[in-house]
Short mmCIF file of C-alpha atoms in Angstrom, two decimals:
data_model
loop_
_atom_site.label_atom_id
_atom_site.label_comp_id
_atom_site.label_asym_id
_atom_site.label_seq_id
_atom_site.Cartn_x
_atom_site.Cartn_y
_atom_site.Cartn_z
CA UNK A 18 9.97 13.33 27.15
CA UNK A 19 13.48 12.87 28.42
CA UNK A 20 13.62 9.31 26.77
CA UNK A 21 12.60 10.54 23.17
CA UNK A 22 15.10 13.78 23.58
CA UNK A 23 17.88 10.97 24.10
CA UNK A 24 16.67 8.75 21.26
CA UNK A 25 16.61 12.64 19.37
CA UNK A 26 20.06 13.97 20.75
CA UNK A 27 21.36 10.41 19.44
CA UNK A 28 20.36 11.05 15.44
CA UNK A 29 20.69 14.68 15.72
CA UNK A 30 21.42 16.73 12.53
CA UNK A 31 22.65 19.57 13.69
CA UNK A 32 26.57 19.74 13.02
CA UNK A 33 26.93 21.60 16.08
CA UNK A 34 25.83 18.40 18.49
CA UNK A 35 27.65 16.20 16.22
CA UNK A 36 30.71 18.11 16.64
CA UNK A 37 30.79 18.36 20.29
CA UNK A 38 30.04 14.62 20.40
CA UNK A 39 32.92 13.75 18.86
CA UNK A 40 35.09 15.66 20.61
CA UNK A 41 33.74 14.94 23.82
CA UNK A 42 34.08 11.35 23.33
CA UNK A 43 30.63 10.61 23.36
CA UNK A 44 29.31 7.29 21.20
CA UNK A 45 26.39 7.31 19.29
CA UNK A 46 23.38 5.86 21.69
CA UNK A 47 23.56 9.22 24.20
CA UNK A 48 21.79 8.47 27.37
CA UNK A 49 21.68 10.49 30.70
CA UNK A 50 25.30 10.04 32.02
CA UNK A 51 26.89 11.44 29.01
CA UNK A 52 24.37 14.88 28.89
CA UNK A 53 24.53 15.50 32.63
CA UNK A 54 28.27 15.07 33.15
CA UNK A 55 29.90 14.95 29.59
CA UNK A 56 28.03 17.30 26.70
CA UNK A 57 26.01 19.44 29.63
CA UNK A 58 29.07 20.15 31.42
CA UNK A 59 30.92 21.70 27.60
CA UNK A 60 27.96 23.74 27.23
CA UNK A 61 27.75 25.46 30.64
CA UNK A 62 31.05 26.23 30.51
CA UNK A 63 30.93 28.67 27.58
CA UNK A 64 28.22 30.81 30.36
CA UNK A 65 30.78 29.89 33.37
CA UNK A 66 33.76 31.38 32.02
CA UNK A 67 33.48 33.70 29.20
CA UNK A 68 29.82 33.93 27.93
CA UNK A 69 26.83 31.75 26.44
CA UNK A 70 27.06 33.10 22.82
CA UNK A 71 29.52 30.62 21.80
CA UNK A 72 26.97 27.98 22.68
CA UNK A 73 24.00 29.47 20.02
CA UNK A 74 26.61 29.70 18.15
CA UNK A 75 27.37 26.10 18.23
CA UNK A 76 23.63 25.22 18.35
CA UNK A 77 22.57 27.23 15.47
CA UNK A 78 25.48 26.65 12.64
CA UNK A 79 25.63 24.72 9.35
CA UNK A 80 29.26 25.32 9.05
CA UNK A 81 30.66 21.89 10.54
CA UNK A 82 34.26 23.38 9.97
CA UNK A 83 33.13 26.39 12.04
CA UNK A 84 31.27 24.16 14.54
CA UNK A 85 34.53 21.88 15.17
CA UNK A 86 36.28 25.16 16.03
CA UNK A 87 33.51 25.86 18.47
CA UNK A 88 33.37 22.44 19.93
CA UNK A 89 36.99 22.26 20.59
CA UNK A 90 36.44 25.80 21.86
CA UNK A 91 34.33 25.19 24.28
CA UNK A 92 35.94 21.61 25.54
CA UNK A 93 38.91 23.97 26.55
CA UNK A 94 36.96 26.04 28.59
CA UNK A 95 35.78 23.34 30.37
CA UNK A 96 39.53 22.19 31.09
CA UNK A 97 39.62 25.76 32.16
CA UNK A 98 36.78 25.36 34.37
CA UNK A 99 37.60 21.87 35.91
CA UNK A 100 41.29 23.34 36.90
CA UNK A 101 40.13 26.67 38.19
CA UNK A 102 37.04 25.19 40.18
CA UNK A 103 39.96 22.33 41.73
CA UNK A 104 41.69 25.19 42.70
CA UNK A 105 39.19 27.12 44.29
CA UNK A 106 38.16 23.78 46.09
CA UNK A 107 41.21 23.37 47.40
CA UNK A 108 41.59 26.86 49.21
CA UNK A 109 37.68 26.83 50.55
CA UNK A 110 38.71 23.81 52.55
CA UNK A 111 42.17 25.00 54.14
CA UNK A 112 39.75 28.06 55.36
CA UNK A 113 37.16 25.21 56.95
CA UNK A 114 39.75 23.39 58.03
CA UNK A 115 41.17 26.67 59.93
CA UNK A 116 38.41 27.26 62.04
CA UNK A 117 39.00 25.89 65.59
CA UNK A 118 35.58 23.97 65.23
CA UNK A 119 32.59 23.24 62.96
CA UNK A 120 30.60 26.37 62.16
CA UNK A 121 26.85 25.67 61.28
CA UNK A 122 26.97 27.03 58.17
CA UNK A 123 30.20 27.67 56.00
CA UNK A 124 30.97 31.02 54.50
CA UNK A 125 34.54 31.16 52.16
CA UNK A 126 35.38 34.14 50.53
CA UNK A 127 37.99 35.36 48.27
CA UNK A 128 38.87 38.61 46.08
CA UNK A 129 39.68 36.10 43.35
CA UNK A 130 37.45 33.60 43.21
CA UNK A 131 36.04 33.09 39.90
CA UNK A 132 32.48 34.11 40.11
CA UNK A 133 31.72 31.74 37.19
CA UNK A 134 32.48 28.32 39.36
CA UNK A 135 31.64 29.62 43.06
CA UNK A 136 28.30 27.35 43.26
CA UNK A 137 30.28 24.70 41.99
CA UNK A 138 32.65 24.82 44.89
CA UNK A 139 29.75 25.21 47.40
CA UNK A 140 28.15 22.53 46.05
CA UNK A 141 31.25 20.44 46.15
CA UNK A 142 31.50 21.96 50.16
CA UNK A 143 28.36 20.88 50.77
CA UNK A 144 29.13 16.79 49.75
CA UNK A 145 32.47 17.20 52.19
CA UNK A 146 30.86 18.74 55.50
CA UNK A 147 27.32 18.64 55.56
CA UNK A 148 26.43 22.01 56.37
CA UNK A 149 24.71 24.83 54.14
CA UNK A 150 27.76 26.66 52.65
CA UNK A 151 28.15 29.99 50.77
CA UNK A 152 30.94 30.96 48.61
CA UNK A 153 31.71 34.82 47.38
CA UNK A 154 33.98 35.52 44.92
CA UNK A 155 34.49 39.20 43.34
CA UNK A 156 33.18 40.57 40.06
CA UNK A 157 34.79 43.74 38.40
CA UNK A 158 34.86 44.86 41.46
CA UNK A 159 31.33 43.27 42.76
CA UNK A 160 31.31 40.80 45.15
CA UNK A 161 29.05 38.21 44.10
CA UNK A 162 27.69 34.63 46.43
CA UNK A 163 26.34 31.11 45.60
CA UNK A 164 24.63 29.24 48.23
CA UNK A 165 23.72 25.81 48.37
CA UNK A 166 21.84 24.11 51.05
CA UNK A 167 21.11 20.78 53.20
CA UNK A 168 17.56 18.49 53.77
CA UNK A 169 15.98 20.82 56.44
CA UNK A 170 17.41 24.27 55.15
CA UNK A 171 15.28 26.46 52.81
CA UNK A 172 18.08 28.50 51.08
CA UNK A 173 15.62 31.76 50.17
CA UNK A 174 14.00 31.69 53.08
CA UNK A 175 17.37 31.41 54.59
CA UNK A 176 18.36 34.72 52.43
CA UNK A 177 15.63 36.57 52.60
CA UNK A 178 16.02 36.56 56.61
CA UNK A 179 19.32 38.22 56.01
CA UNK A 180 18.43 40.80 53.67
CA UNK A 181 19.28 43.73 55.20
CA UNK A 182 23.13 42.87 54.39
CA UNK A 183 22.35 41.94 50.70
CA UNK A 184 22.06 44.62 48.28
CA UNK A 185 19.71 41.43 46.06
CA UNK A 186 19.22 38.01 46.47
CA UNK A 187 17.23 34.60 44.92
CA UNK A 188 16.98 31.44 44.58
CA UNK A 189 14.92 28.25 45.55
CA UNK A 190 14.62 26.15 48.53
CA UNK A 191 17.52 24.13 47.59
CA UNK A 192 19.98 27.18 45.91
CA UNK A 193 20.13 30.94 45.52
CA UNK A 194 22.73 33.61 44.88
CA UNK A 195 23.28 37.22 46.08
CA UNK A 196 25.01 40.41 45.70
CA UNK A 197 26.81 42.22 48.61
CA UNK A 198 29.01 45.09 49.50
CA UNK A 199 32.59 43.64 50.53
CA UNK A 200 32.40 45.73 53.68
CA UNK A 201 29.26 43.75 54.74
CA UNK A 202 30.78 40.34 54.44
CA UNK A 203 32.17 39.93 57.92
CA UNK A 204 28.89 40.67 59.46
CA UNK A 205 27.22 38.33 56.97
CA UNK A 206 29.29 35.47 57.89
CA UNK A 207 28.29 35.91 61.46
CA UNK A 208 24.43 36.40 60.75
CA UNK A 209 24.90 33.29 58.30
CA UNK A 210 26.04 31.36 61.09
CA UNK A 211 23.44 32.35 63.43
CA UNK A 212 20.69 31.61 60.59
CA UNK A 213 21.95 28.11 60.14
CA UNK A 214 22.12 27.60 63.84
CA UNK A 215 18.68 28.71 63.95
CA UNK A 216 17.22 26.50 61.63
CA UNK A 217 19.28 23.32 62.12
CA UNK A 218 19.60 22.91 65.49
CA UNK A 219 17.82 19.65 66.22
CA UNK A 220 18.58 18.47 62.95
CA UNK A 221 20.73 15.47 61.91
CA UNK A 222 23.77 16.95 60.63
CA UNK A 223 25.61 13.95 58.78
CA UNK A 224 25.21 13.69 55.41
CA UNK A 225 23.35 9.85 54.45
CA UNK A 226 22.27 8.14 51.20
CA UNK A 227 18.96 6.17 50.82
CA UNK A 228 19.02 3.09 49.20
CA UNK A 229 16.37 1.50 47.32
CA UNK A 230 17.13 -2.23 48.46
CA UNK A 231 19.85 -4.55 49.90
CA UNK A 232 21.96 -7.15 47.78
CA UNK A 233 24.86 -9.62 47.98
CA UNK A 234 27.79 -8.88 45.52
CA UNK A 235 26.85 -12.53 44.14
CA UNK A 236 23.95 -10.44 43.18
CA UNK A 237 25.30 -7.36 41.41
CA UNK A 238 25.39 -9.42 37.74
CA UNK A 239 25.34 -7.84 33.74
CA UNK A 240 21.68 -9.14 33.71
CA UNK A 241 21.15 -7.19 37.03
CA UNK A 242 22.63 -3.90 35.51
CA UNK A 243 20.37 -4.22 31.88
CA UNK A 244 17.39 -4.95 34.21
CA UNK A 245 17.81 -1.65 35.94
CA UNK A 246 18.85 -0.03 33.18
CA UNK A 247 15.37 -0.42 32.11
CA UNK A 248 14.49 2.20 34.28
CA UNK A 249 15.81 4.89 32.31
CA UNK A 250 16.73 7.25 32.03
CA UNK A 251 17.60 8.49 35.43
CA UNK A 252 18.09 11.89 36.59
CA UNK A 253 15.93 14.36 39.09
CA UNK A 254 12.74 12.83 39.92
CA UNK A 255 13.58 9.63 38.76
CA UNK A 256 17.37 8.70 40.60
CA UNK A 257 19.19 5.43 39.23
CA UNK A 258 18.48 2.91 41.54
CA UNK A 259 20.42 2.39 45.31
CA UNK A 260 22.01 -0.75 46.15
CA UNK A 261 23.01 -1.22 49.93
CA UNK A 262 25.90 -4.16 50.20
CA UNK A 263 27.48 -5.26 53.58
CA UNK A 264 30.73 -6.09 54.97
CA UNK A 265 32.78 -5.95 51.89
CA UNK A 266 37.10 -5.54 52.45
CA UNK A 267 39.10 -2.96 50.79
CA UNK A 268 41.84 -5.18 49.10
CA UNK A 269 42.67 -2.58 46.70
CA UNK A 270 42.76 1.68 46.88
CA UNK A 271 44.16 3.75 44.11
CA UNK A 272 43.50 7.28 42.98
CA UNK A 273 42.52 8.46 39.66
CA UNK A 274 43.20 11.77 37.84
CA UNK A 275 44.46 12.98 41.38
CA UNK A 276 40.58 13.38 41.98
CA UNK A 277 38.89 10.25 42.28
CA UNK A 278 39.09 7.05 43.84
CA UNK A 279 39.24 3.53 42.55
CA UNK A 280 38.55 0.53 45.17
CA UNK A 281 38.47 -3.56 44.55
CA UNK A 282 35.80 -4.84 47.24
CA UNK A 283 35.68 -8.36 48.17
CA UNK A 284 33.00 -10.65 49.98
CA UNK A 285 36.33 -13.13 49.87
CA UNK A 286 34.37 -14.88 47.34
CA UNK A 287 34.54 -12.34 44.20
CA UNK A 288 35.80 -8.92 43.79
CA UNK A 289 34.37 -5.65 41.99
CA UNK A 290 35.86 -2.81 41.21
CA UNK A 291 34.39 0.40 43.19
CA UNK A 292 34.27 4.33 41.98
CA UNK A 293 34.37 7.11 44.30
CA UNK A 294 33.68 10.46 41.82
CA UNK A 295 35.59 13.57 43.20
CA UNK A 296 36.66 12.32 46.39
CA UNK A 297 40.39 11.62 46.45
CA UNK A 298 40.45 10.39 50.06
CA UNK A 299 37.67 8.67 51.90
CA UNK A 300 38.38 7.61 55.67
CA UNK A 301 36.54 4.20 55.45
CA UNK A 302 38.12 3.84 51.85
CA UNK A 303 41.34 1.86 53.60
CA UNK A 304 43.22 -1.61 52.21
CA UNK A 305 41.94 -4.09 54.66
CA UNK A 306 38.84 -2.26 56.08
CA UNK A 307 35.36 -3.48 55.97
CA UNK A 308 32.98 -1.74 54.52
CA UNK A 309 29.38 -1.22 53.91
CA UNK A 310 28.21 0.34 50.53
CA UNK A 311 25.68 2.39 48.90
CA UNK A 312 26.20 2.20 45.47
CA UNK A 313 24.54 2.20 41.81
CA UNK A 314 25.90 -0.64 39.64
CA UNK A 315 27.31 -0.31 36.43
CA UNK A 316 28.97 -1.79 33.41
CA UNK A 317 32.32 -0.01 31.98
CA UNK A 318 33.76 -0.34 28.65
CA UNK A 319 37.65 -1.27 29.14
CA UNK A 320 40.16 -2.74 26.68
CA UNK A 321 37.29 -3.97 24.64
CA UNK A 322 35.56 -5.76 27.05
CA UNK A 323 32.53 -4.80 29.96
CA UNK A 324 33.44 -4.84 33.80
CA UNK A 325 31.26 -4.56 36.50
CA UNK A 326 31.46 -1.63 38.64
CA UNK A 327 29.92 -0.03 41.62
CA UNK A 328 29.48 3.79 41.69
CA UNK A 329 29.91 4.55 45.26
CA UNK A 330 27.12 6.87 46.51
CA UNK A 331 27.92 6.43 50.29
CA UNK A 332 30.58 4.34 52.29
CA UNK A 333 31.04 3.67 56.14
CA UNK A 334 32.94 1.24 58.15
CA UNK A 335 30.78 -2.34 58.51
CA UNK A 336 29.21 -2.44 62.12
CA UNK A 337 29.77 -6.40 61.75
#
């Protein structure tokens, strides 16, 4: 289904789609990248920040004029969202960071946090530490939380043990979201703590990445990527396949956008170039370290030509 939506979403002849495509950069052969972190991203912005209208709006038009303005519309909102949900980012961890030590499960809260981006954040929390983390901003007055969880925590089971400081909650095992008086917060954060303890105690607390097989970088060649682009297209249920590669050096470390980071790796035979999305510093991410990788290979599009690249999933120093 996925696979002929794609082929669809590629032809479409709705003015709307073709609009947003072209301002969003996006060519003509659409796979899963572009609608899970290019067009998907536009459209949940519209609901993020001001409302979803402007998105059946978009969806529903003939007007192409009209759906341009929309398009650009709603690609400026998602600037908006990016910078506001950076910023928010950036104070949740300078209020970890305070803490004296790790708690078991986070809890940052703010009087102006944008409700619209708070799961964002907490999901973004949740890649950095490891633990189940909860983010409240405030809401015409409402205070308003997203939670996101770890392997091992059930987030509404989690929530529905602390009702009785919630004035509503739901959610899944994985995410939920709640409602709650400000005056209840600081008791909240406690009773969070103690229901993360609870549950995770005994538990492996350091986030990991599973990979599918091991490889040489001799290995990782454009035949290599179109075979496992075969797979496609990739997404929940069906991941893009998990390369592990050992011992390669850090001979190169820049960052890009002031939010990711761009490695060369070497096996002191050849060298790739390495992405790390939305981590601007990573400790084993050092010129001269060795490293071990898990990683999803890729081609890129630069200057005309392909390159070979590895999309970092997981790094730590090599053991050898």
């Amino acid at each position: 289904i996925a696979k002929r939506g794609l082929e669809i979403l590629a032809n479409t002849e709705r003015v709307g789609l073709q609009a947003l495509k072209a301002v969003a950069g996006v060519p003509r052969d659409v796979n899963c990248t572009h609608v899970g972190f290019v067009l998907g991203p536009r459209l949940n912005a519209a609901g993020r920040m001001v409302h979803g209208e402007l998105v059946m709006e978009l969806l529903t038009t003939n007007d192409s004029v009209r759906a341009g303005k929309l398009a650009r519309k709603l690609n400026k909102l998602n600037t908006d969202r990016q910078e506001i949900e950076a910023r928010i980012k950036e104070l949740a961890i300078k209020q970890v960071e305070a803490n004296s030590e790790m708690p078991w499960g986070l809890v940052i809260w703010n009087h102006d946090f944008h409700t619209g981006v708070i799961g964002l954040v907490a999901q973004r929390l949740v890649e950095r530490y490891y633990r189940p983390v909860v983010v409240i901003g405030s809401d015409q007055g409402s205070f308003k939380g997203s939670v996101r969880g770890i392997a091992g925590f059930n987030v509404v089971e989690a929530l529905s043990a602390l009702s009785p400081y919630l004035e509503r909650f739901g959610g899944h095992e994985g995410a939920g979201g709640f409602s709650i008086a400000e005056e209840k917060i600081p008791e909240f954060v406690e009773a969070f703590n103690g229901e993360c303890r609870r549950r995770l105690q005994g538990q492996e607390l350091e986030p990991y990445a599973m990979a599918d097989t091991e490889a040489g970088l001799e290995d990782i060649t454009p035949a290599l990527i179109d075979e496992l682009k075969s797979f496609a297209p990739f997404g929940v249920g069906n991941p893009s396949p998990t390369v592990l590669i050992k011992g390669l050096k850090v001979t190169d470390r820049r960052v890009l956008k002031n939010e990711h980071t761009k490695v060369v790796l070497s096996d002191s035979r050849r060298n790739i170039a390495g992405l790390m999305w939305r981590e601007r510093h990573h400790p084993a991410l050092e010129l001269g370290l060795k490293v071990d990788v898990a990683c999803r290979p890729d081609k890129s599009l630069y200057a005309g030509h392909y390159q070979l690249q590895l999309n970092l999933q997981a790094v730590q120093r090599a053991r050898t």
